[in-house]
mmCIF file of C-alpha atoms in Angstrom:
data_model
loop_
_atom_site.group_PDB
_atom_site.id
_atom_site.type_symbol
_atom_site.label_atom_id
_atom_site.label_comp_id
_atom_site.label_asym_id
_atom_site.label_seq_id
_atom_site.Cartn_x
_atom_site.Cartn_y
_atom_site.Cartn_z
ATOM 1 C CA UNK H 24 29.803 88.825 51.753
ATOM 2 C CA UNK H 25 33.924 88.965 51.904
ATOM 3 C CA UNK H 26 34.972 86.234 54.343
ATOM 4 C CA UNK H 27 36.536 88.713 56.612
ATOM 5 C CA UNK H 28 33.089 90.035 57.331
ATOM 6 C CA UNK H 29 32.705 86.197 58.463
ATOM 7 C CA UNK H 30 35.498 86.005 60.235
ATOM 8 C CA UNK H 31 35.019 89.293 62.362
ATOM 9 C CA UNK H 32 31.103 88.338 62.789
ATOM 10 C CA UNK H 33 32.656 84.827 64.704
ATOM 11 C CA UNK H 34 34.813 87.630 67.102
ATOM 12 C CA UNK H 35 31.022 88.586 68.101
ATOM 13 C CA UNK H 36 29.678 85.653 68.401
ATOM 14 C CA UNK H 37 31.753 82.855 69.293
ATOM 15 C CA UNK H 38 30.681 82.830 73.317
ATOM 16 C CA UNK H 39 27.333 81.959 72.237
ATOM 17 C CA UNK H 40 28.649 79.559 69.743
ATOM 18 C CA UNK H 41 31.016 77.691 72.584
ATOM 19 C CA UNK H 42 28.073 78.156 75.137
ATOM 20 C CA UNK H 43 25.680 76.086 72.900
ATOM 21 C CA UNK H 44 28.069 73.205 71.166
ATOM 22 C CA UNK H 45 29.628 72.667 74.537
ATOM 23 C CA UNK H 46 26.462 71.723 76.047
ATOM 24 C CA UNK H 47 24.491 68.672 74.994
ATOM 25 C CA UNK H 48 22.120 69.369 77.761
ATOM 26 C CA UNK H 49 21.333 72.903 76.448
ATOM 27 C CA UNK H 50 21.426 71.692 73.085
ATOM 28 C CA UNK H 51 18.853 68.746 73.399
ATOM 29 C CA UNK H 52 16.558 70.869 75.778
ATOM 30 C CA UNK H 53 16.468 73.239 72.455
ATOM 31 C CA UNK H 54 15.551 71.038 70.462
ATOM 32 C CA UNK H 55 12.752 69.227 72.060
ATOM 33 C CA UNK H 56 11.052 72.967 72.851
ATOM 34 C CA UNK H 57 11.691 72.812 69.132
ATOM 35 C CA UNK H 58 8.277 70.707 68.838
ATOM 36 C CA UNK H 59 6.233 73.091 71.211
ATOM 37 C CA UNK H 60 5.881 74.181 75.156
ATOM 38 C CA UNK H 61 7.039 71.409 77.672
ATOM 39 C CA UNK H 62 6.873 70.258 80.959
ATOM 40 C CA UNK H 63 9.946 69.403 83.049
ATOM 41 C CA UNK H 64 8.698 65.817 83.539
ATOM 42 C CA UNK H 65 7.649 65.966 79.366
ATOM 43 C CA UNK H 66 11.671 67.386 78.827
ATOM 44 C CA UNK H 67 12.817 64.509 81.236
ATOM 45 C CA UNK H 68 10.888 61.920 79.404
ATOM 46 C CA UNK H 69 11.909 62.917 75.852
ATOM 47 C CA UNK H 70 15.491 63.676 76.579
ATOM 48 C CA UNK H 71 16.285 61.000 79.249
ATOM 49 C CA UNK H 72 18.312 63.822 81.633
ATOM 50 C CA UNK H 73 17.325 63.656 85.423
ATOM 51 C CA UNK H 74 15.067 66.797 86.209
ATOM 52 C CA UNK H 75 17.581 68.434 88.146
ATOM 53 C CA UNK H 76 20.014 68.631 85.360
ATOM 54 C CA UNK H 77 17.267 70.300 82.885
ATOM 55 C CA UNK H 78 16.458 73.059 85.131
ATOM 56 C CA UNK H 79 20.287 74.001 85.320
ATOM 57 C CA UNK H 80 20.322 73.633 81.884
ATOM 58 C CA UNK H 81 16.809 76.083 81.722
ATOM 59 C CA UNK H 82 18.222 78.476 83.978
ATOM 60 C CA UNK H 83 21.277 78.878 81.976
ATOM 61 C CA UNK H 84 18.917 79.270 78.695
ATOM 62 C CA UNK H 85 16.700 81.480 80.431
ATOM 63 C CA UNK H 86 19.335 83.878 80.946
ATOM 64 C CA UNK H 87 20.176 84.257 77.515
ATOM 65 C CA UNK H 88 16.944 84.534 76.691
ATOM 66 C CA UNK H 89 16.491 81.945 74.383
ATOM 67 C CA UNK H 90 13.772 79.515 76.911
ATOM 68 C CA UNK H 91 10.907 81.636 78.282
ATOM 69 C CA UNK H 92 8.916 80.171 81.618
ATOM 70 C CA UNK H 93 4.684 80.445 81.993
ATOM 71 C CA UNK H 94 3.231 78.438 84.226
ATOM 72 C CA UNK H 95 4.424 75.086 84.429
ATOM 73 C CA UNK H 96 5.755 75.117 80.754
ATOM 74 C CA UNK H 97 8.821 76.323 78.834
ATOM 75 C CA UNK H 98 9.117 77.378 75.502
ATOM 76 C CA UNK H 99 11.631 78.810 73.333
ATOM 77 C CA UNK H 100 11.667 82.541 72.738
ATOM 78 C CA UNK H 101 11.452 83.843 69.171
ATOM 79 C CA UNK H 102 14.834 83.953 69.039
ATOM 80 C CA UNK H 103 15.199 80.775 70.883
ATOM 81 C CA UNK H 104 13.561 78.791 67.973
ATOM 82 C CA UNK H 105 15.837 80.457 65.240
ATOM 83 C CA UNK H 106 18.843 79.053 67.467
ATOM 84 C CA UNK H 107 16.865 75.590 67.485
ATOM 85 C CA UNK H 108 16.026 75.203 63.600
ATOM 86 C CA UNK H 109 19.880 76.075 63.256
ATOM 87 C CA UNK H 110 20.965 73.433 65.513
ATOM 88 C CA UNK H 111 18.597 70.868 63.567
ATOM 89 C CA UNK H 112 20.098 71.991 60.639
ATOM 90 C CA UNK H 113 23.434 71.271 61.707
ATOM 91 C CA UNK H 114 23.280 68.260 63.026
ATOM 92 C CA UNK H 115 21.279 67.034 60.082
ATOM 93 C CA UNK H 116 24.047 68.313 58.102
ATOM 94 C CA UNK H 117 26.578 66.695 60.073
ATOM 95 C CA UNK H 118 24.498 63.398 60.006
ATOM 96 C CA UNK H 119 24.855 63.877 56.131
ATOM 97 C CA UNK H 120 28.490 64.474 56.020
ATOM 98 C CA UNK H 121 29.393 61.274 57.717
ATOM 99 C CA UNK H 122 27.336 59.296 55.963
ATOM 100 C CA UNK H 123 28.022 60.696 52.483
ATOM 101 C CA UNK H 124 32.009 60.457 53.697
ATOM 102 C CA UNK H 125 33.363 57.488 51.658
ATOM 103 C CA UNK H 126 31.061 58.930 48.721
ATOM 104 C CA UNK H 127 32.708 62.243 48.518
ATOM 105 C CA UNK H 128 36.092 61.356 49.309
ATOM 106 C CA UNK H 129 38.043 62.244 46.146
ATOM 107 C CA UNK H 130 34.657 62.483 43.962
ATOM 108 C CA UNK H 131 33.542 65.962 42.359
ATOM 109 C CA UNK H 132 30.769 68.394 44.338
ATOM 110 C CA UNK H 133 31.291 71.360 42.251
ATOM 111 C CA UNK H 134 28.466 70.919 39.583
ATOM 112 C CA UNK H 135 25.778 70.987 42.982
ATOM 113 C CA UNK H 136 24.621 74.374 43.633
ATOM 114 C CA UNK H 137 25.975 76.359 46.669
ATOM 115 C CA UNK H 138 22.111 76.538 48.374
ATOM 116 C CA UNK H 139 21.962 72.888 47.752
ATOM 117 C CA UNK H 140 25.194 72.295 49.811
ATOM 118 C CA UNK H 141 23.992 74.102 51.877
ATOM 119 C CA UNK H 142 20.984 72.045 53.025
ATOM 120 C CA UNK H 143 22.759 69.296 52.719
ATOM 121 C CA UNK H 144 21.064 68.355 56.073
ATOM 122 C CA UNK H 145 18.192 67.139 53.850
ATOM 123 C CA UNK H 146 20.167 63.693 52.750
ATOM 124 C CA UNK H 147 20.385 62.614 56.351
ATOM 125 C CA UNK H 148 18.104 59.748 56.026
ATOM 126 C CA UNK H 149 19.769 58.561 53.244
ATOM 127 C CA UNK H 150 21.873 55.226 52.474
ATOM 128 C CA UNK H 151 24.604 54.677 50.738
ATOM 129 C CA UNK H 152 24.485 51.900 48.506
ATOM 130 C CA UNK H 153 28.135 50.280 47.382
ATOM 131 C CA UNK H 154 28.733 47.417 45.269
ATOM 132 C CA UNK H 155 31.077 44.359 46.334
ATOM 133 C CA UNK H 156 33.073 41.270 45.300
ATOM 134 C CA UNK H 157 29.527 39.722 45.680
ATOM 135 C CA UNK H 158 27.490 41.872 43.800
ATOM 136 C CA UNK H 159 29.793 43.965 41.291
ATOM 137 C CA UNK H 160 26.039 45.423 39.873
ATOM 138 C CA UNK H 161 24.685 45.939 43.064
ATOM 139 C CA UNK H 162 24.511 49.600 42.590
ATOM 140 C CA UNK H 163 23.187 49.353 39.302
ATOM 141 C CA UNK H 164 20.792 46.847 39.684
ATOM 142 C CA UNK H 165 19.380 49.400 42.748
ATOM 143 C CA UNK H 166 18.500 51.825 40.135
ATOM 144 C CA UNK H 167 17.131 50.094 37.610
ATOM 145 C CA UNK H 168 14.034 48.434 41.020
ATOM 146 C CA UNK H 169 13.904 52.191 41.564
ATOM 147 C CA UNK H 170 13.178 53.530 38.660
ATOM 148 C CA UNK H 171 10.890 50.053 37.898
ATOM 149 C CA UNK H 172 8.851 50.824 40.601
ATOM 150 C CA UNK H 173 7.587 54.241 40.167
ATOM 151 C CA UNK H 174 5.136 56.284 38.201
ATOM 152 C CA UNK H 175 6.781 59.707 38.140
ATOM 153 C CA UNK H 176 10.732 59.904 37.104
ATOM 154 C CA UNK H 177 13.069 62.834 36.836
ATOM 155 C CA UNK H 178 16.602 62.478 36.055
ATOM 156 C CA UNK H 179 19.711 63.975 34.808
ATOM 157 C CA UNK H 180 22.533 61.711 32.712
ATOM 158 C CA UNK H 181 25.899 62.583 31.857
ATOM 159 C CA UNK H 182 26.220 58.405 31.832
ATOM 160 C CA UNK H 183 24.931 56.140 28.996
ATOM 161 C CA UNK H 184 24.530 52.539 30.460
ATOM 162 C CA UNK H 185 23.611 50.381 26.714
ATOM 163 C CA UNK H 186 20.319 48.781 28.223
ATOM 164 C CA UNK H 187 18.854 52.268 29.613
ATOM 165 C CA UNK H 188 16.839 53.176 26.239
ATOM 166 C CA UNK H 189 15.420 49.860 25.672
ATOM 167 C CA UNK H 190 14.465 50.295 29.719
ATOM 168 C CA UNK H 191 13.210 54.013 29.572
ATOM 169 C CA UNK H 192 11.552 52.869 26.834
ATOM 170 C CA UNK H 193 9.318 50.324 28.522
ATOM 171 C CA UNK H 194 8.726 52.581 31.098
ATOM 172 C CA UNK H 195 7.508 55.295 29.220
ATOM 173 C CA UNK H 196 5.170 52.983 27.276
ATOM 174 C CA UNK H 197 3.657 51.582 30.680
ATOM 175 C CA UNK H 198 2.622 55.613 31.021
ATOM 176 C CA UNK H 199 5.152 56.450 33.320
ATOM 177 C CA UNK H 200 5.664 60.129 32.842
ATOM 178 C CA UNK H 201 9.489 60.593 32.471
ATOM 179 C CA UNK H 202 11.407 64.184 32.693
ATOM 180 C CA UNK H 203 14.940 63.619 31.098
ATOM 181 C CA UNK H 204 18.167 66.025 30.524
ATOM 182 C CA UNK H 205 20.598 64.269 28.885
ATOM 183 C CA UNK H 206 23.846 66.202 28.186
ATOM 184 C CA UNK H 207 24.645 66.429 24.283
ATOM 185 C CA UNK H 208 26.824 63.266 23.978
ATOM 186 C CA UNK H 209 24.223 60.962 25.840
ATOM 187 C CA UNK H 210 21.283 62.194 23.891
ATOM 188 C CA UNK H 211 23.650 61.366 20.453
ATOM 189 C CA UNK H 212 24.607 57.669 21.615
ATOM 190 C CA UNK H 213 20.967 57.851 23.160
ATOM 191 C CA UNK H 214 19.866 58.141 19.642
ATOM 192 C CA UNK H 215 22.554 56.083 17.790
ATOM 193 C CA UNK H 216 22.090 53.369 20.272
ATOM 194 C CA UNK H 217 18.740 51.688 17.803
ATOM 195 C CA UNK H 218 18.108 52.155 14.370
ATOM 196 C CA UNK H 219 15.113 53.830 15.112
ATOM 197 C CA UNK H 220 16.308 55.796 18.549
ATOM 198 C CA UNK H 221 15.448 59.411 17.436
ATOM 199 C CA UNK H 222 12.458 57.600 15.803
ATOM 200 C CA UNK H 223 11.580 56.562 19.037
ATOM 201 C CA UNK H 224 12.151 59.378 21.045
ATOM 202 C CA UNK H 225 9.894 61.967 18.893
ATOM 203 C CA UNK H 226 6.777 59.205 19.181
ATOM 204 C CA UNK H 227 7.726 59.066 23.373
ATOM 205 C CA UNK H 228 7.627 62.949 23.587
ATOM 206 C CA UNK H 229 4.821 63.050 20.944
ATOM 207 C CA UNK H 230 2.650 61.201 23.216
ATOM 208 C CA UNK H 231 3.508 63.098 25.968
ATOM 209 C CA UNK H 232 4.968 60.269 28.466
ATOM 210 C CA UNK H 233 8.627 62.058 27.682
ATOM 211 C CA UNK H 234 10.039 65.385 28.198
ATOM 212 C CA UNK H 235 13.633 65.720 26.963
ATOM 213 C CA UNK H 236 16.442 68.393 27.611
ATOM 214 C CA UNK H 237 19.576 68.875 26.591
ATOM 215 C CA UNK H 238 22.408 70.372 28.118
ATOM 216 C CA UNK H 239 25.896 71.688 26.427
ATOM 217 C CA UNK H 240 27.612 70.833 29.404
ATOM 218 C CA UNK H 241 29.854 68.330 31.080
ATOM 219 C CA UNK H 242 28.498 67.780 34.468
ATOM 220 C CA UNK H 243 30.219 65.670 37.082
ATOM 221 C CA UNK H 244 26.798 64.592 38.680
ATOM 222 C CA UNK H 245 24.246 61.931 37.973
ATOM 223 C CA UNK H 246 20.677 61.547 39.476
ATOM 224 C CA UNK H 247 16.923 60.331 39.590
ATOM 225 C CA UNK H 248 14.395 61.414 41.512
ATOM 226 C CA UNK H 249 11.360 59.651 41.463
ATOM 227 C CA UNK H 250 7.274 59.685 43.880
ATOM 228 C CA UNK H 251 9.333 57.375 45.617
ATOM 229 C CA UNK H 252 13.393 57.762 45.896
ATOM 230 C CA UNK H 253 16.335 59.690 45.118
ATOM 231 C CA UNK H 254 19.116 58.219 43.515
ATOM 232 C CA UNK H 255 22.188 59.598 43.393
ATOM 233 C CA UNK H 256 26.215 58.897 42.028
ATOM 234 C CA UNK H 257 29.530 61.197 41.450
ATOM 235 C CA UNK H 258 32.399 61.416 38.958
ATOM 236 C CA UNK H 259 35.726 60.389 40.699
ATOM 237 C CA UNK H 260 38.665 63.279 40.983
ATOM 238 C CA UNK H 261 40.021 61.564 37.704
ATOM 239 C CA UNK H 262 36.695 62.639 35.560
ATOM 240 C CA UNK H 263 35.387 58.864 35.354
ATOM 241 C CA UNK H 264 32.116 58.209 36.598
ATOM 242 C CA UNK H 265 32.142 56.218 39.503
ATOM 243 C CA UNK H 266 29.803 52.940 39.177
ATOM 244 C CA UNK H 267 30.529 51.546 42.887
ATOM 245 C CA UNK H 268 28.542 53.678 44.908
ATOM 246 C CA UNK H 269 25.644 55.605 44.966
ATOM 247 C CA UNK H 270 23.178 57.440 47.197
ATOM 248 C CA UNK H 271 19.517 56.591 47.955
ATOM 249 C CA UNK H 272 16.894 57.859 49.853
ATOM 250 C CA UNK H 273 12.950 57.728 50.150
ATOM 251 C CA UNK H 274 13.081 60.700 52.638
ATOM 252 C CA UNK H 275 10.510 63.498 51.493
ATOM 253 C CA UNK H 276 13.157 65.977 52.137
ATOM 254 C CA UNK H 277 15.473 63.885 50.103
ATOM 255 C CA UNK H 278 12.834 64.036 47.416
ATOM 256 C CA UNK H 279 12.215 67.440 47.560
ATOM 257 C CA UNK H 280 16.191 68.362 47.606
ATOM 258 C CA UNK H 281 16.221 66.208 44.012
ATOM 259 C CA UNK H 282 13.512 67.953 42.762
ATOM 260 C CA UNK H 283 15.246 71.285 43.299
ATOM 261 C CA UNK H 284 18.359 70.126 41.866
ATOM 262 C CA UNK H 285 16.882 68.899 38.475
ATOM 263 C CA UNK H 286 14.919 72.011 38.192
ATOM 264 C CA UNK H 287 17.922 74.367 38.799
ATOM 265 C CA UNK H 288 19.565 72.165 35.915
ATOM 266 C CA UNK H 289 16.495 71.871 33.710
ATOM 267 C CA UNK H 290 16.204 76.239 33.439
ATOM 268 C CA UNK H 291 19.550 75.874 31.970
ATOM 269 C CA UNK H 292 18.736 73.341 29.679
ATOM 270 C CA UNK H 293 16.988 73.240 25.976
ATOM 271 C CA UNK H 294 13.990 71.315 25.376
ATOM 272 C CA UNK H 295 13.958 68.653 22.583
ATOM 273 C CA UNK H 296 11.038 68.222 20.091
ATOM 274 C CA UNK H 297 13.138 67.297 17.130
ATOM 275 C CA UNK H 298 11.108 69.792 15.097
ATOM 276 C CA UNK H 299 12.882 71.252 12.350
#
């Protein structure tokens, strides 16, 4: 779609755009009918408005048609609840935004997939994790309880941090099942990093506690996802990895958003068996 299709769709539309961000009494009225049919004392009691306020605020709804009226109870219309899953949307996106602020300020975004960005909304119960003057590994250290602590990993490295083979190697020998892509260069210093590293490697994936992928391709984006967490850091503007911050999050959306993003790396990826 051209963005001048956009742009003369928001001529159509932007009186019901105005009409719902300007009010937070609409909005939040939306929202809770989100969950089901409610009472004006059950709307008063979720949202905290005084019960004349709400019916204004129904009346007004009502006449768009978005908040129907049976009985005692109101409930959003069908097209009511497509308005209300967009408004959760976006203010779980905005949520996001502001927290993942300081982490995307003058850091790279382009090697995340446009429908990931666009449910961005899904990190909104996530923390970001920064190291300090006190703790200069803080962020590190992080990762390596997260990924100690779980019995499922996925991840994707452009990074090689010396003690991670020697780690991932303990954990795949406690029979931790471990899903790796490594871009070309890591799995090389991966490999150089022992004497026996490829060695290693083919006995992991021989036993079947390892899957390994490769990918031809510099990525500006670094992540695990695990049963647990998501873990997740960015390359600065400059093309250096930045070792300061990172996001985490144990939300199942969170989880589930990590899981799509290794996947939609992994189908462009080429499994290792080291089979000649």
């Amino acid at each position: 779609m051209h963005i001048t299709d956009i742009l003369n769709f928001y001529e159509e539309v932007k009186d019901d755009i105005k009409s719902q961000s300007t009010s937070s009494v609409r909005t939040k009225i939306m929202i809770s009918l989100s969950e089901g049919p409610k009472k004006t004392k059950d709307l008063r009691e979720l949202t905290g408005i005084p019960a004349s306020t709400i019916l204004h605020g129904i009346n007004e709804l009502e006449k768009q048609e978005l908040v129907i009226k049976e009985g005692d109870n109101f409930f959003l219309s069908e097209i009511g609840k497509i308005m209300a899953l967009k408004l959760i949307d976006t203010i779980r996106a905005s949520v996001s935004l502001k927290k993942l602020q300081r982490l995307l300020f003058n850091h790279e975004i382009r090697d995340i997939p446009h429908d990931l960005l666009m449910d961005i909304g899904h990190l909104s119960n996530s923390q970001l994790i920064e190291a300090d003057n006190i703790d200069i590994f803080k962020v590190h250290g992080t990762h390596l309880e997260i990924v100690l602590d779980s019995k499922k990993i996925r991840g994707i490295s452009p990074i090689f941090y010396p003690n991670y083979p020697e780690t991932f190697k303990k954990i795949i020998e406690s029979d931790i099942k471990v899903e790796l892509i490594l871009t070309s260069d890591v799995l090389k210093k991966t490999m150089q990093s022992t004497d026996s590293g490829e060695k290693d490697l083919k006995k992991l994936i021989e036993k079947g506690n390892l899957t390994l992928w490769t990918l031809d391709k510099d990525i500006k984006v670094a992540f695990t996802v695990t049963d647990k967490f998501m873990t997740m850091g960015f390359f600065s503007v400059n093309g250096m990895y930045d070792p300061t911050r990172n996001l985490v999050s144990n939300d199942s959306d969170a989880l589930s958003w990590g899981n799509r993003l290794f996947e939609y790396y992994c189908r462009q990826a080429d499994k290792i068996n080291f089979e000649k």
